[in-house]
Short mmCIF file of C-alpha atoms in Angstrom, two decimals:
data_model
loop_
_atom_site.label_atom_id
_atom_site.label_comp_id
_atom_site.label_asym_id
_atom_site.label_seq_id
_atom_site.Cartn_x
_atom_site.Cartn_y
_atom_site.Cartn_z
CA UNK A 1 19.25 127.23 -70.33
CA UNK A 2 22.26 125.97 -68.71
CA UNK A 3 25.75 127.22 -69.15
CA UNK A 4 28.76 126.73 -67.74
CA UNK A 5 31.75 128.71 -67.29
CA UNK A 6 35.13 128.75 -64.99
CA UNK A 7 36.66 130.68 -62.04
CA UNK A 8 39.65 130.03 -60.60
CA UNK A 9 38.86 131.34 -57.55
CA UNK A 10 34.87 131.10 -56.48
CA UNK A 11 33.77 132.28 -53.29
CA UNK A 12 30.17 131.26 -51.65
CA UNK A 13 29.04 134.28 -49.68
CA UNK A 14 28.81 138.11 -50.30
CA UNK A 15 29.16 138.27 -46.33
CA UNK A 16 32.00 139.70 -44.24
CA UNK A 17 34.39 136.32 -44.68
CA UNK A 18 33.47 136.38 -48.51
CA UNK A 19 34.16 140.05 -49.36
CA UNK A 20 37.19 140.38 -46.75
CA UNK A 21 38.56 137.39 -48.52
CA UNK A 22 38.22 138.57 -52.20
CA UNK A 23 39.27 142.45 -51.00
CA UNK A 24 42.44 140.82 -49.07
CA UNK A 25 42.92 138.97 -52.93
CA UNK A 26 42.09 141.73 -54.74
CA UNK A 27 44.88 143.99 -52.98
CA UNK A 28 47.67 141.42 -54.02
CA UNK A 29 46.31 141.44 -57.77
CA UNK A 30 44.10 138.02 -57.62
CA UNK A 31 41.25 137.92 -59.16
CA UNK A 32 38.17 135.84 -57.01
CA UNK A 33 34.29 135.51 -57.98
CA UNK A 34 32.06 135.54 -55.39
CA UNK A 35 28.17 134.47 -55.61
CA UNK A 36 25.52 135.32 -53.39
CA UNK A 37 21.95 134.42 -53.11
CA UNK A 38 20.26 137.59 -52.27
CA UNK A 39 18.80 140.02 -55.42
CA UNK A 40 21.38 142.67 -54.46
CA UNK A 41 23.44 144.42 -51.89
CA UNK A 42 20.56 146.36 -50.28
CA UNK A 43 17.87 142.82 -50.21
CA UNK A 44 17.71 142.58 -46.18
CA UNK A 45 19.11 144.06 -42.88
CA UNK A 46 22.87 142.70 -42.09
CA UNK A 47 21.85 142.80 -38.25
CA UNK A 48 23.06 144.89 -35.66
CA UNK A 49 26.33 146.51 -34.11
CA UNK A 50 29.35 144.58 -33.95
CA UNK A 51 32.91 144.82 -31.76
CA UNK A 52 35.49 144.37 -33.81
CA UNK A 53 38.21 143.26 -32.52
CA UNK A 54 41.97 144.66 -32.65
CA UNK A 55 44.05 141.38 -32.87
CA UNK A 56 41.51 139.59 -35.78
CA UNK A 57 38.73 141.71 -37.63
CA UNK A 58 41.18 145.02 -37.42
CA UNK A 59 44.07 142.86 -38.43
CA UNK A 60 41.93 141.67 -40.93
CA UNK A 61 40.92 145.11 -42.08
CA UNK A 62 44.59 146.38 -42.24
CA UNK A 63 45.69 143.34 -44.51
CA UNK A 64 42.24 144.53 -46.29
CA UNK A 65 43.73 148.56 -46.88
CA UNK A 66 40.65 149.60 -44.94
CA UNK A 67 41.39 149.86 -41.29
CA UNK A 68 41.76 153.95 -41.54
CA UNK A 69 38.16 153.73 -43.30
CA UNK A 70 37.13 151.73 -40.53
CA UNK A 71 37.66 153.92 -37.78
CA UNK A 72 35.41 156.51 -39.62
CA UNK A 73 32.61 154.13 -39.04
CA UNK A 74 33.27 153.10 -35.12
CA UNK A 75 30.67 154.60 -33.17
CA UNK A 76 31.71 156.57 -30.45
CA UNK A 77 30.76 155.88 -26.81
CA UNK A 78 30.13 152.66 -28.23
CA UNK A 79 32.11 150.64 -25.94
CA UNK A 80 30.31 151.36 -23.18
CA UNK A 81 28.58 148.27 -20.89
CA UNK A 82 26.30 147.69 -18.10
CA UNK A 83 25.23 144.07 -16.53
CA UNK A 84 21.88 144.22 -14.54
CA UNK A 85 19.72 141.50 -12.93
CA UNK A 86 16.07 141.12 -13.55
CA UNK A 87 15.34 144.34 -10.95
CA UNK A 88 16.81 146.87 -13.25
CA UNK A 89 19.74 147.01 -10.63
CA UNK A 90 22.82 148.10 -12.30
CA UNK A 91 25.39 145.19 -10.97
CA UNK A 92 28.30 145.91 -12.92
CA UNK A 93 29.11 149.05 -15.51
CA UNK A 94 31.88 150.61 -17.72
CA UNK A 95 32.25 153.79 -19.37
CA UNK A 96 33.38 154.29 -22.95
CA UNK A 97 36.11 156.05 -21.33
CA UNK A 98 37.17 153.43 -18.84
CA UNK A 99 37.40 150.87 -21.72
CA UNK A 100 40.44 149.70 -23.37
CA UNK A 101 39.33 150.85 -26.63
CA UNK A 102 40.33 146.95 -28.14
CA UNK A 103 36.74 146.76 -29.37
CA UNK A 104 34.82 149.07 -31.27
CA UNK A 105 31.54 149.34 -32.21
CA UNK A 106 30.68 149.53 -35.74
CA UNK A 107 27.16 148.78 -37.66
CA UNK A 108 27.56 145.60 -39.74
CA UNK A 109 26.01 147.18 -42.74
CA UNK A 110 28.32 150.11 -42.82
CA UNK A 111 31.17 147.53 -42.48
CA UNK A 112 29.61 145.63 -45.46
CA UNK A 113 29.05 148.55 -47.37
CA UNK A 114 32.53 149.67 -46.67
CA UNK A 115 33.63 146.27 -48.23
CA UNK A 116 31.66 145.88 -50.86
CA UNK A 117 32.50 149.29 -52.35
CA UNK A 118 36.16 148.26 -52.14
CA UNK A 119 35.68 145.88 -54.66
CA UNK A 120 35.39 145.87 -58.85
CA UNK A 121 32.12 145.99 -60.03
CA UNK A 122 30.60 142.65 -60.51
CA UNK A 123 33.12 141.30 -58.09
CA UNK A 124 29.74 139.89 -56.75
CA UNK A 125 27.22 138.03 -58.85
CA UNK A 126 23.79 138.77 -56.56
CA UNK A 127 20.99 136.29 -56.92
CA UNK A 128 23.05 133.38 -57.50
CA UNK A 129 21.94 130.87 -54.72
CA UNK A 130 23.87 127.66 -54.91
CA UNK A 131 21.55 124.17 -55.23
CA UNK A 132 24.29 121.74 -55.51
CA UNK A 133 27.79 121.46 -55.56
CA UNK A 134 29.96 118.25 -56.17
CA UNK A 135 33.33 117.50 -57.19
CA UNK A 136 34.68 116.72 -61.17
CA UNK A 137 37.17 113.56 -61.77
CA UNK A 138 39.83 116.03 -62.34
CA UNK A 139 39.64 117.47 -58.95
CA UNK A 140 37.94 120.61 -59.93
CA UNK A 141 34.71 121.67 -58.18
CA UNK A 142 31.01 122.04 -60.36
CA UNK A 143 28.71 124.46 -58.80
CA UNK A 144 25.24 124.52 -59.50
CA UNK A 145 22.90 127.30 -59.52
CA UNK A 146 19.28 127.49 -58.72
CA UNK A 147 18.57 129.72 -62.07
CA UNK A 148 20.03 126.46 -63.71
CA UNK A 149 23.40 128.27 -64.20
CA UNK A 150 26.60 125.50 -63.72
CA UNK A 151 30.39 126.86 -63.05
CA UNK A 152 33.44 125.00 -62.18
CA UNK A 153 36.73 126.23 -59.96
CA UNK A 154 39.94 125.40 -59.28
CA UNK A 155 39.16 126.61 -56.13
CA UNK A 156 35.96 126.57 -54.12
CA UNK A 157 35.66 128.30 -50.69
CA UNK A 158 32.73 128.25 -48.53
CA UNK A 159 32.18 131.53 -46.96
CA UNK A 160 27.94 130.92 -47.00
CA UNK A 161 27.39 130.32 -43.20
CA UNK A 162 25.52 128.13 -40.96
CA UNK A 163 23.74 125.96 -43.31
CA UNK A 164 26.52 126.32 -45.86
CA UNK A 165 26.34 123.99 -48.98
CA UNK A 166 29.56 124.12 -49.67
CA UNK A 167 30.21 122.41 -46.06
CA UNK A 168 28.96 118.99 -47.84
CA UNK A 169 31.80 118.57 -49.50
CA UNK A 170 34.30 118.22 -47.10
CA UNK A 171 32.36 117.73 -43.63
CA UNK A 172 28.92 115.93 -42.69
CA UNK A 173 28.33 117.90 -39.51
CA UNK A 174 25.60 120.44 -38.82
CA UNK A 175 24.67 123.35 -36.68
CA UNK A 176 23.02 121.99 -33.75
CA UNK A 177 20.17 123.98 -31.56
CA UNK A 178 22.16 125.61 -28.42
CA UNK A 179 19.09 125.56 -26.22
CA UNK A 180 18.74 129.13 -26.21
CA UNK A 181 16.52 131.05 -28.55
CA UNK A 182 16.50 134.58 -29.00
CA UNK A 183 13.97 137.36 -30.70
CA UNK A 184 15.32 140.57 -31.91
CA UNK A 185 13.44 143.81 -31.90
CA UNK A 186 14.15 147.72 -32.80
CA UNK A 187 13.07 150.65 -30.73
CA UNK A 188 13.67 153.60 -33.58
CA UNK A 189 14.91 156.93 -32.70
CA UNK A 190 15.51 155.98 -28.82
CA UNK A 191 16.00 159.02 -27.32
CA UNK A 192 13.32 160.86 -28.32
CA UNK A 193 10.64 158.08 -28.75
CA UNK A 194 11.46 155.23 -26.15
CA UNK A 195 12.90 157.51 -23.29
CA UNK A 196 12.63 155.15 -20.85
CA UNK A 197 14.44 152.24 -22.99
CA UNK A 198 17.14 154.91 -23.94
CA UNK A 199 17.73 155.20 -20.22
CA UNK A 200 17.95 151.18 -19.33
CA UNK A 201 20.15 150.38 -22.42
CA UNK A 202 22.42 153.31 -21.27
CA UNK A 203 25.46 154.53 -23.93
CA UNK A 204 26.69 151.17 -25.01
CA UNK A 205 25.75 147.41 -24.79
CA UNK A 206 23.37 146.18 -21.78
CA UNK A 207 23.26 142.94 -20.32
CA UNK A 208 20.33 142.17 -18.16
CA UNK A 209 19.99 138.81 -17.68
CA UNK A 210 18.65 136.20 -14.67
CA UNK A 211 17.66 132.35 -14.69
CA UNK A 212 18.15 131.36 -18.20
CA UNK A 213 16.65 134.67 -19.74
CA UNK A 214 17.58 137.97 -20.46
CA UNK A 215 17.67 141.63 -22.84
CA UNK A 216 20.78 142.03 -24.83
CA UNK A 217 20.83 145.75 -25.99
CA UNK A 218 23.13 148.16 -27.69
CA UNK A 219 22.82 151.57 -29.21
CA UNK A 220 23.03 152.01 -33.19
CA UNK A 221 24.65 154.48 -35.09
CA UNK A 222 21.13 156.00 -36.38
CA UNK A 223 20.12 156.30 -32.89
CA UNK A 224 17.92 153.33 -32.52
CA UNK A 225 18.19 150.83 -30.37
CA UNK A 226 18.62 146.76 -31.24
CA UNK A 227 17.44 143.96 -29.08
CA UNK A 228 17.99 140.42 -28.29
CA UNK A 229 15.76 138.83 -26.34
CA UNK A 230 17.18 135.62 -25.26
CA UNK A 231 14.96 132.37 -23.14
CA UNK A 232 16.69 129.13 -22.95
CA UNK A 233 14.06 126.81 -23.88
CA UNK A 234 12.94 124.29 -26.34
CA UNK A 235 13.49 124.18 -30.14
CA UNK A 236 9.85 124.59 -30.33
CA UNK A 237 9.08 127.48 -28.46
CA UNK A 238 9.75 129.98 -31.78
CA UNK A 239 7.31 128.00 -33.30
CA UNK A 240 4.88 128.39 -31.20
CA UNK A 241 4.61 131.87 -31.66
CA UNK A 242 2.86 134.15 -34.72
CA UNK A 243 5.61 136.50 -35.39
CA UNK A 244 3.26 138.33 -38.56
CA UNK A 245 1.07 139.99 -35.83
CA UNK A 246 4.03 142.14 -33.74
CA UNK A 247 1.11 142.61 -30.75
CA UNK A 248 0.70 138.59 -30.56
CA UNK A 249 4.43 138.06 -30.59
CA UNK A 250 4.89 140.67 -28.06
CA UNK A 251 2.66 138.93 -25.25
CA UNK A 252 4.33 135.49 -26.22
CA UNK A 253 7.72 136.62 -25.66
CA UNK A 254 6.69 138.71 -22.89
CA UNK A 255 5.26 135.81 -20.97
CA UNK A 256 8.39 134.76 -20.41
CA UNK A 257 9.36 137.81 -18.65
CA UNK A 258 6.43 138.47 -16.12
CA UNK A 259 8.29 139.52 -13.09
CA UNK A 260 10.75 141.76 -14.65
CA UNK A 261 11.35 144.82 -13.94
CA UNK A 262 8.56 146.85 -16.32
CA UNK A 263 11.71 149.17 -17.91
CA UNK A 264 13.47 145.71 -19.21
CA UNK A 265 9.79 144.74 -20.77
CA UNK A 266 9.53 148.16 -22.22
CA UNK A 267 12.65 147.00 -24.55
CA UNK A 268 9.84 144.35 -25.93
CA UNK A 269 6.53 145.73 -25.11
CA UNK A 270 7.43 149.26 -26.81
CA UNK A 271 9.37 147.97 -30.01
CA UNK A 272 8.52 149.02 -33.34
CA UNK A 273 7.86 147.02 -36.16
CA UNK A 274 8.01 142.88 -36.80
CA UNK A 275 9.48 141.20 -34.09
CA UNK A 276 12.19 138.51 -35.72
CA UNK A 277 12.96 134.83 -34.45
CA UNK A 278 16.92 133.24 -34.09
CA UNK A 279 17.13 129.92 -32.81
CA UNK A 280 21.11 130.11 -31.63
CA UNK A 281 22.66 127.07 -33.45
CA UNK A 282 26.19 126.23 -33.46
CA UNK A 283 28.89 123.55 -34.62
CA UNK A 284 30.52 121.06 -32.57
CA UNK A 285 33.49 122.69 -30.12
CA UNK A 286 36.48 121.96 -32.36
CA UNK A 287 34.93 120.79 -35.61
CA UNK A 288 37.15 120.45 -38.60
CA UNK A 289 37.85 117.90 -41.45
CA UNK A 290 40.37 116.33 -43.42
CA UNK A 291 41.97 118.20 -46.22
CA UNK A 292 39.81 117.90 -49.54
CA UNK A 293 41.57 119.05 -52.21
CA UNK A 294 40.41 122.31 -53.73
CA UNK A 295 37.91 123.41 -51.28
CA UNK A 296 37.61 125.10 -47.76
CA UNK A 297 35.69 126.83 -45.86
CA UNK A 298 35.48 130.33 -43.48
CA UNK A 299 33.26 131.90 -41.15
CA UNK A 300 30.10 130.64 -39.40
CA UNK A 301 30.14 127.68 -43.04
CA UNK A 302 33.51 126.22 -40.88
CA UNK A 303 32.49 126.59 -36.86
CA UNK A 304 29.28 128.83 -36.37
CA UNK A 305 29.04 129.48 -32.92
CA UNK A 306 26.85 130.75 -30.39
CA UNK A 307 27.68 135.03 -30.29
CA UNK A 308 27.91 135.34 -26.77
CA UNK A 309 31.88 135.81 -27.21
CA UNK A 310 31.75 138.17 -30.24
CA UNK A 311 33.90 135.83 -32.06
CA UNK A 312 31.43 135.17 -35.25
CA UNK A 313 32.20 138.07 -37.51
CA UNK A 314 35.91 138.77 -36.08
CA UNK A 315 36.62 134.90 -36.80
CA UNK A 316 35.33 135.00 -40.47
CA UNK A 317 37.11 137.81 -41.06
CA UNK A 318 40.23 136.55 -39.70
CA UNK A 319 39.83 133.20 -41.26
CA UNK A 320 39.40 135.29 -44.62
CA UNK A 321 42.89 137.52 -44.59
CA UNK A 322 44.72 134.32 -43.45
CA UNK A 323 43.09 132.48 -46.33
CA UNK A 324 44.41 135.26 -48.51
CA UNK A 325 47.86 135.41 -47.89
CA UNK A 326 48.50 131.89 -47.97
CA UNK A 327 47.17 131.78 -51.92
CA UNK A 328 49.39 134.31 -52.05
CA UNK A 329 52.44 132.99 -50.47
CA UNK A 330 51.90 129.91 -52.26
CA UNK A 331 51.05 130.67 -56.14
CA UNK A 332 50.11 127.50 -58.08
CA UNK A 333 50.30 125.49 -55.23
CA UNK A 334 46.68 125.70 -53.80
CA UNK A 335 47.11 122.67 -51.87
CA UNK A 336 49.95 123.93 -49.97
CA UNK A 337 48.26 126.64 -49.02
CA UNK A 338 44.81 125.28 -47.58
CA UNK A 339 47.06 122.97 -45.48
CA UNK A 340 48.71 125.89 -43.98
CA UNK A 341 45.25 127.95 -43.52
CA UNK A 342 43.29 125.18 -42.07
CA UNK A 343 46.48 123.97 -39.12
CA UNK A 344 46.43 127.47 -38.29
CA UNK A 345 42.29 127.94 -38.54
CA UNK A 346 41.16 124.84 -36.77
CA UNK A 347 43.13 125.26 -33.66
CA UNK A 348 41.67 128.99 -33.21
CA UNK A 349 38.07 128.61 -34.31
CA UNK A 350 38.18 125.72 -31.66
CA UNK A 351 39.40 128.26 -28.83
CA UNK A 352 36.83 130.86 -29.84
CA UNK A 353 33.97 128.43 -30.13
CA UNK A 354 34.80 126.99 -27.12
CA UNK A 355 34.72 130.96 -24.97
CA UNK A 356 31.12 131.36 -26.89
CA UNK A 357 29.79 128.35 -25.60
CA UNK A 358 31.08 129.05 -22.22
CA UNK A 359 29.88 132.32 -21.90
CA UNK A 360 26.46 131.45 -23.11
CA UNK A 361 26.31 128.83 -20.11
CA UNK A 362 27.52 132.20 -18.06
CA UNK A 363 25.16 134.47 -19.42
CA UNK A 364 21.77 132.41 -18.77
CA UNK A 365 23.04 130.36 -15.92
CA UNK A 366 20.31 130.01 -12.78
CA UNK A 367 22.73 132.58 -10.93
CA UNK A 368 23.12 135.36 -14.20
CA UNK A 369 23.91 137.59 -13.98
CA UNK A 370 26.76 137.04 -11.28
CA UNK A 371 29.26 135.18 -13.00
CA UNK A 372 29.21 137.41 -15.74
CA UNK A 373 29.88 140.10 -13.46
CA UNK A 374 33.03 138.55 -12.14
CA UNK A 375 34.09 138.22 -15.38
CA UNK A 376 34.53 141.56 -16.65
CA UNK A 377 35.27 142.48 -12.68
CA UNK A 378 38.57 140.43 -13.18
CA UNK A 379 39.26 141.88 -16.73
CA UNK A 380 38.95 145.46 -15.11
CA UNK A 381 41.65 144.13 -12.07
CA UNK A 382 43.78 142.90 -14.85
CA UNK A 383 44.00 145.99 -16.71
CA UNK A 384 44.70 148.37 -14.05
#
């Protein structure tokens, strides 16, 4: 049976855009409804660690009231790095000591959790999956749901990410393949199980890449480890492959990694349970639209990118406080404020986009992993 009802404020997205946005609201005493497709806050995995950043996502967790919680979360040691080529050869490292401490690691869903707890029950109205949205003569925006349940706003914000369907409304543009696709895996309780993995990942993040392939790796707060394996190849190469048997998947992905060095397949070969595909999609450099009345967007729904800047999550979240204070600033006057978030968004999603897309051509360039090695070479000569 269909029914309809009305929120002033409707947020698309139970992710960290949506729930930053609607805590950042909920602090100045506006009320926002946010809808999400999955059954509940505990239906999948939110993915691995994340550096947070202290000039966006902590800013955006101080406007939230949370940034002291925060810090109880950061891992520690967390920010430490290594680069090495395809030999195992350590070309470039950092101790958690030796870094600037800008970045913190954190687990994504301990950061979720962290949000979603700062908000009133049924803030967040789980298994609501969007089917349709469109806009009303009088300017207001009708959202569908697929359990057949219809709602309107005054004020509909896209916070549902790459394959948003809010986006429709106010943009015809699409994530795009990157050319690089990447498979993540888990090696659970490192240290004692996976020595020799525990060893090659070291306390932090690893990079080990070389000719358009390579292990992304960091250290989780339960002592597991999370992978990224990363090939730059064809759309179709995920396809290709049976990711329900883990041992077939393994000796696909593998394949592409013959002459590594055997600790770097290890990260693959020795991972425990299902192995998961990512094609790496992302949105023009610089997309935006013009202003549609009642309706924006935040987060990977406005300029997914490729992650190889850790810009996704401290974008959204940025996107989401600054989307908050200008309702604020601006009460009854909606339009006002979308104007000023989006002048203010597009120019610095376009900047951020634009460092992800150059790093990933750094990271699986036919020389990786050298230029990323002068990279963070010249940050270190910068900082001393």
């Amino acid at each position: 049976m269909t029914t309809t009802t009305h929120h002033s404020i409707a947020i698309v997205g139970a992710g960290l855009g949506g729930l930053t946005l609607a805590r950042v609201l909920y602090t100045a005493g506006v009320e926002a409804a946010v809808f999400d497709l999955d059954a509940d806050r505990h239906a999948r995995t939110q993915g691995g660690m994340l550096d947070i950043h202290e000039e966006s996502g902590q800013a955006a967790l101080r406007a939230a009231g949370l940034h002291k919680d925060f810090l109880r979360l950061v891992m520690p040691g967390g920010e430490a790095m290594r680069i090495l080529d395809r030999h195992a050869t350590v070309r470039f490292e950092e101790s958690d000591d030796d870094s600037p401490h800008t970045r913190p690691e954190v687990d994504r869903g301990r950061l979720r959790e962290l949000l979603l707890d700062s908000l009133p029950d049924g803030t967040v109205r789980w298994g609501a999956k969007v089917t349709a949205t469109r806009t009303l003569a009088d300017g207001r925006h009708e959202v569908t749901l697929a359990d057949g349940t219809v709602f309107t706003t005054d004020l509909l914000v896209g916070a549902d990410g790459a394959w948003s369907k809010v986006r429709p409304l106010v943009s015809g543009a699409v994530p795009a393949y990157t050319g690089v696709s990447v498979v993540e895996v888990d090696l659970l309780d490192a240290d004692t199980r996976h020595p020799q993995a525990a060893a090659v990942v070291g306390g932090g993040m690893l990079f080990a890449l070389g000719g358009g392939q390579g292990f992304l790796a960091h250290r989780e707060w339960d002592g597991s480890l999370h992978v990224y394996t990363a090939v730059r190849t064809s759309a179709s190469w995920l396809e290709s492959i049976d990711f329900t048997t883990p041992d077939a998947a393994k000796s696909a992905v593998l394949e592409q990694f013959a002459d590594w060095h055997p600790s770097l397949r290890a990260l693959v070969a020795d991972a425990d349970g299902l192995l998961v595909p990512r094609p790496i999609v992302a949105l023009p450099v610089g997309h935006r639209w013009e202003r549609v009345p009642g309706v924006t967007l935040l987060g990977d729904a406005a300029h997914v990118m490729s992650p190889f800047a850790g810009e996704g999550a401290n974008n959204a979240m940025q996107d989401a406080a600054e989307l908050a204070r200008a309702i604020t600033d601006h009460p009854g006057d909606t339009e006002t404020a979308l104007v000023r978030y989006e002048q203010a968004m597009f120019p610095r999603a376009e900047a951020a986009a634009a460092d992800s897309a150059a790093n990933l051509a750094l990271c699986f360039a036919a020389d990786a992993p050298q230029g990323l090695v002068d990279q963070f070479a010249s940050r270190r000569e910068q900082s001393v």
